[in-house]
């Protein structure tokens, strides 16, 4: 008797084609095959490459602008760490508070956010990022007209050792590291869970569904845990 299709699951062809870790790619396709055998309809989808390339810059502009705006009150007077070196002016006081109160990464976000929100830059940067987000979400809503779930590897390589880290520019497409920002852009329910283990390290798979269909996403996540045998994985079991 032919199995009844339970739900339609889609993945992005460009994402899988760009993956370089063959073990993770093989584990992903193995999971897709298990889902097919369980009765799910699984197929690839050609999401526009220009919108994939827009994920990272769109995320950076919007998230940094939000960080700048949301933390504007952390001036050391109302909120945030107080200055201790007895500065003579308010500007010096706030500079000391923000210099000592935030890491280089956060300060970088504040600089990018402040720059994109300047009146001279808003149309070119912040407004364009908002328009790009709308295009990304609109296309994703089109995807959900044909599919019930979006599935993708959550990580495309194993974590590197500290001694192997490099500050050199990555040759991988930016969207591989930022594919899950789609969930943030559209407010979609999304969950990441273990798909495989390599050298004692779990590698995740992400499931994203339509807005307000959180229960369906959790149901598929539970099914995936049963198929992979990695249900309720603990740190002790990973080792």
Short mmCIF file of C-alpha atoms in Angstrom, two decimals:
data_model
loop_
_atom_site.label_atom_id
_atom_site.label_comp_id
_atom_site.label_asym_id
_atom_site.label_seq_id
_atom_site.Cartn_x
_atom_site.Cartn_y
_atom_site.Cartn_z
CA UNK A 1 0.00 0.00 0.00
CA UNK A 2 1.37 3.39 -1.01
CA UNK A 3 2.26 5.62 1.91
CA UNK A 4 0.20 8.74 2.36
CA UNK A 5 2.11 12.01 2.12
CA UNK A 6 2.10 13.67 5.53
CA UNK A 7 3.66 17.05 4.76
CA UNK A 8 5.76 18.79 2.17
CA UNK A 9 9.35 19.62 3.11
CA UNK A 10 11.61 21.84 0.99
CA UNK A 11 15.30 22.73 1.01
CA UNK A 12 17.28 25.26 -1.00
CA UNK A 13 19.30 23.81 -3.86
CA UNK A 14 21.86 26.65 -3.73
CA UNK A 15 22.56 25.95 -0.06
CA UNK A 16 23.23 22.25 -0.57
CA UNK A 17 25.29 22.88 -3.72
CA UNK A 18 27.54 25.26 -1.77
CA UNK A 19 28.24 22.83 1.07
CA UNK A 20 31.84 21.62 1.15
CA UNK A 21 31.74 19.18 4.07
CA UNK A 22 30.77 15.90 2.44
CA UNK A 23 29.99 14.17 5.76
CA UNK A 24 27.45 16.81 6.76
CA UNK A 25 25.98 16.82 3.26
CA UNK A 26 25.67 13.01 3.33
CA UNK A 27 24.01 13.11 6.76
CA UNK A 28 21.56 15.74 5.52
CA UNK A 29 20.57 13.70 2.46
CA UNK A 30 20.33 10.58 4.63
CA UNK A 31 17.88 12.41 6.89
CA UNK A 32 15.86 13.58 3.89
CA UNK A 33 15.62 9.99 2.64
CA UNK A 34 14.44 8.82 6.06
CA UNK A 35 11.77 11.52 6.00
CA UNK A 36 10.65 10.35 2.54
CA UNK A 37 10.34 6.78 3.79
CA UNK A 38 8.32 8.07 6.75
CA UNK A 39 5.81 9.51 4.27
CA UNK A 40 6.96 13.10 3.82
CA UNK A 41 7.27 14.69 0.39
CA UNK A 42 10.75 16.21 0.14
CA UNK A 43 12.09 18.27 -2.75
CA UNK A 44 14.51 21.07 -3.58
CA UNK A 45 13.59 24.69 -4.23
CA UNK A 46 15.36 27.35 -6.27
CA UNK A 47 15.37 30.33 -3.94
CA UNK A 48 16.78 33.40 -5.77
CA UNK A 49 20.56 33.62 -5.38
CA UNK A 50 20.53 37.41 -5.18
CA UNK A 51 18.25 37.27 -2.13
CA UNK A 52 20.49 34.65 -0.52
CA UNK A 53 23.47 36.95 -1.05
CA UNK A 54 21.45 39.78 0.53
CA UNK A 55 20.89 37.89 3.80
CA UNK A 56 24.13 38.89 5.50
CA UNK A 57 24.24 42.63 4.64
CA UNK A 58 20.52 42.96 5.38
CA UNK A 59 20.91 41.27 8.74
CA UNK A 60 23.97 43.34 9.67
CA UNK A 61 22.39 46.71 8.87
CA UNK A 62 19.06 46.01 10.59
CA UNK A 63 20.44 44.21 13.64
CA UNK A 64 23.15 46.82 14.22
CA UNK A 65 20.65 49.65 13.86
CA UNK A 66 18.40 47.91 16.39
CA UNK A 67 21.33 47.40 18.76
CA UNK A 68 22.22 51.09 18.54
CA UNK A 69 18.65 52.21 19.10
CA UNK A 70 17.82 49.73 21.88
CA UNK A 71 20.98 50.52 23.84
CA UNK A 72 20.94 54.29 23.43
CA UNK A 73 19.92 54.69 27.09
CA UNK A 74 23.06 52.89 28.33
CA UNK A 75 24.93 56.15 28.90
CA UNK A 76 26.11 55.51 32.45
CA UNK A 77 23.65 58.02 33.90
CA UNK A 78 20.28 56.32 33.52
CA UNK A 79 21.50 52.79 32.81
CA UNK A 80 24.80 51.04 32.24
CA UNK A 81 28.15 51.10 34.08
CA UNK A 82 29.08 54.41 35.69
CA UNK A 83 32.31 56.25 34.89
CA UNK A 84 35.05 56.12 37.53
CA UNK A 85 37.76 58.47 36.22
CA UNK A 86 35.91 61.70 37.05
CA UNK A 87 35.32 62.98 33.51
CA UNK A 88 34.67 66.70 33.18
CA UNK A 89 31.95 66.76 30.52
CA UNK A 90 28.91 64.64 29.72
CA UNK A 91 30.48 63.62 26.40
CA UNK A 92 33.63 62.41 28.18
CA UNK A 93 31.49 60.65 30.77
CA UNK A 94 29.45 58.72 28.19
CA UNK A 95 32.56 57.90 26.14
CA UNK A 96 34.23 56.34 29.18
CA UNK A 97 31.10 54.38 30.09
CA UNK A 98 30.71 52.96 26.61
CA UNK A 99 34.41 52.30 26.15
CA UNK A 100 34.63 50.24 29.33
CA UNK A 101 31.13 48.81 29.27
CA UNK A 102 31.09 47.04 25.90
CA UNK A 103 33.28 44.58 24.03
CA UNK A 104 34.87 45.34 20.67
CA UNK A 105 32.16 43.29 18.92
CA UNK A 106 29.35 45.30 20.50
CA UNK A 107 31.13 48.59 19.82
CA UNK A 108 31.51 47.57 16.18
CA UNK A 109 27.78 46.95 16.00
CA UNK A 110 27.08 50.36 17.52
CA UNK A 111 29.33 52.05 14.95
CA UNK A 112 27.68 50.26 12.01
CA UNK A 113 24.21 50.93 13.41
CA UNK A 114 24.87 54.60 14.09
CA UNK A 115 26.37 55.06 10.64
CA UNK A 116 23.40 53.42 8.91
CA UNK A 117 20.93 55.56 10.89
CA UNK A 118 22.56 58.89 10.07
CA UNK A 119 20.11 61.04 8.11
CA UNK A 120 22.58 61.17 5.21
CA UNK A 121 22.78 57.36 5.08
CA UNK A 122 19.28 56.15 5.95
CA UNK A 123 17.96 55.97 2.39
CA UNK A 124 21.07 54.23 1.07
CA UNK A 125 21.54 51.79 3.96
CA UNK A 126 18.73 51.35 6.48
CA UNK A 127 15.80 51.88 4.11
CA UNK A 128 17.36 49.61 1.48
CA UNK A 129 17.93 46.93 4.11
CA UNK A 130 14.27 47.11 5.11
CA UNK A 131 13.21 46.77 1.48
CA UNK A 132 15.56 43.81 1.04
CA UNK A 133 14.08 42.15 4.13
CA UNK A 134 10.60 42.54 2.67
CA UNK A 135 11.70 40.93 -0.61
CA UNK A 136 13.33 38.05 1.29
CA UNK A 137 10.19 37.46 3.37
CA UNK A 138 7.84 37.77 0.37
CA UNK A 139 9.81 35.11 -1.48
CA UNK A 140 9.84 32.92 1.60
CA UNK A 141 6.06 33.25 1.86
CA UNK A 142 5.90 32.05 -1.75
CA UNK A 143 7.99 29.07 -0.69
CA UNK A 144 5.46 28.29 2.05
CA UNK A 145 2.68 28.31 -0.54
CA UNK A 146 4.21 25.09 -1.89
CA UNK A 147 5.85 23.64 1.24
CA UNK A 148 4.91 23.15 4.86
CA UNK A 149 8.48 23.20 6.17
CA UNK A 150 11.90 24.57 5.27
CA UNK A 151 14.80 22.35 6.30
CA UNK A 152 18.53 23.09 6.19
CA UNK A 153 21.74 22.08 7.96
CA UNK A 154 22.29 24.46 10.86
CA UNK A 155 26.06 24.21 10.58
CA UNK A 156 28.11 23.58 7.46
CA UNK A 157 31.35 22.53 9.14
CA UNK A 158 32.58 21.26 12.48
CA UNK A 159 33.82 23.89 14.96
CA UNK A 160 37.47 24.72 14.41
CA UNK A 161 40.13 24.51 17.07
CA UNK A 162 41.38 27.85 18.34
CA UNK A 163 44.78 27.25 16.76
CA UNK A 164 43.11 26.79 13.36
CA UNK A 165 41.06 29.97 13.41
CA UNK A 166 41.83 32.61 10.81
CA UNK A 167 40.77 36.20 10.26
CA UNK A 168 41.15 35.79 6.50
CA UNK A 169 38.12 36.46 4.29
CA UNK A 170 36.01 33.32 3.89
CA UNK A 171 35.67 31.83 0.41
CA UNK A 172 32.28 30.31 1.33
CA UNK A 173 29.05 32.12 0.43
CA UNK A 174 27.86 34.37 3.27
CA UNK A 175 24.41 32.81 3.18
CA UNK A 176 25.73 29.51 4.51
CA UNK A 177 26.45 31.13 7.86
CA UNK A 178 23.36 33.34 7.79
CA UNK A 179 20.64 31.15 6.30
CA UNK A 180 18.71 31.03 9.57
CA UNK A 181 18.30 34.80 9.68
CA UNK A 182 15.31 34.15 7.42
CA UNK A 183 13.45 33.02 10.53
CA UNK A 184 14.19 36.36 12.20
CA UNK A 185 13.21 38.39 9.15
CA UNK A 186 9.78 36.78 8.81
CA UNK A 187 8.99 35.85 12.41
CA UNK A 188 8.77 32.18 11.48
CA UNK A 189 8.88 29.46 14.16
CA UNK A 190 12.22 27.71 13.91
CA UNK A 191 14.09 25.01 15.82
CA UNK A 192 17.55 23.43 15.59
CA UNK A 193 18.28 19.90 16.80
CA UNK A 194 21.05 17.30 16.37
CA UNK A 195 21.28 15.60 12.98
CA UNK A 196 24.53 13.68 13.39
CA UNK A 197 27.61 13.36 15.56
CA UNK A 198 31.19 13.66 14.32
CA UNK A 199 34.17 13.25 16.66
CA UNK A 200 31.80 13.57 19.60
CA UNK A 201 30.41 16.86 18.30
CA UNK A 202 26.73 17.16 17.35
CA UNK A 203 25.89 18.82 14.03
CA UNK A 204 22.45 20.38 13.83
CA UNK A 205 19.61 20.55 11.35
CA UNK A 206 17.13 23.42 11.35
CA UNK A 207 13.39 23.23 10.71
CA UNK A 208 11.37 26.38 9.98
CA UNK A 209 7.62 26.59 9.45
CA UNK A 210 4.88 29.06 8.67
CA UNK A 211 4.00 31.87 11.05
CA UNK A 212 1.94 30.63 14.01
CA UNK A 213 2.52 26.97 13.11
CA UNK A 214 4.85 26.36 16.04
CA UNK A 215 3.15 23.08 16.92
CA UNK A 216 3.75 21.66 13.46
CA UNK A 217 7.45 22.59 13.66
CA UNK A 218 7.76 20.88 17.04
CA UNK A 219 5.99 17.79 15.67
CA UNK A 220 8.46 17.48 12.78
CA UNK A 221 11.36 18.06 15.17
CA UNK A 222 10.12 15.18 17.31
CA UNK A 223 9.88 12.99 14.21
CA UNK A 224 13.44 13.89 13.22
CA UNK A 225 14.71 13.00 16.69
CA UNK A 226 13.10 9.59 16.36
CA UNK A 227 14.62 9.06 12.90
CA UNK A 228 18.13 10.08 13.92
CA UNK A 229 18.08 8.33 17.30
CA UNK A 230 19.42 11.50 18.91
CA UNK A 231 16.37 12.32 20.99
CA UNK A 232 16.97 14.19 24.26
CA UNK A 233 20.71 14.26 23.57
CA UNK A 234 22.70 15.39 26.61
CA UNK A 235 26.22 16.78 26.82
CA UNK A 236 27.36 13.57 28.51
CA UNK A 237 25.96 11.43 25.69
CA UNK A 238 27.71 13.57 23.06
CA UNK A 239 31.06 12.58 24.52
#
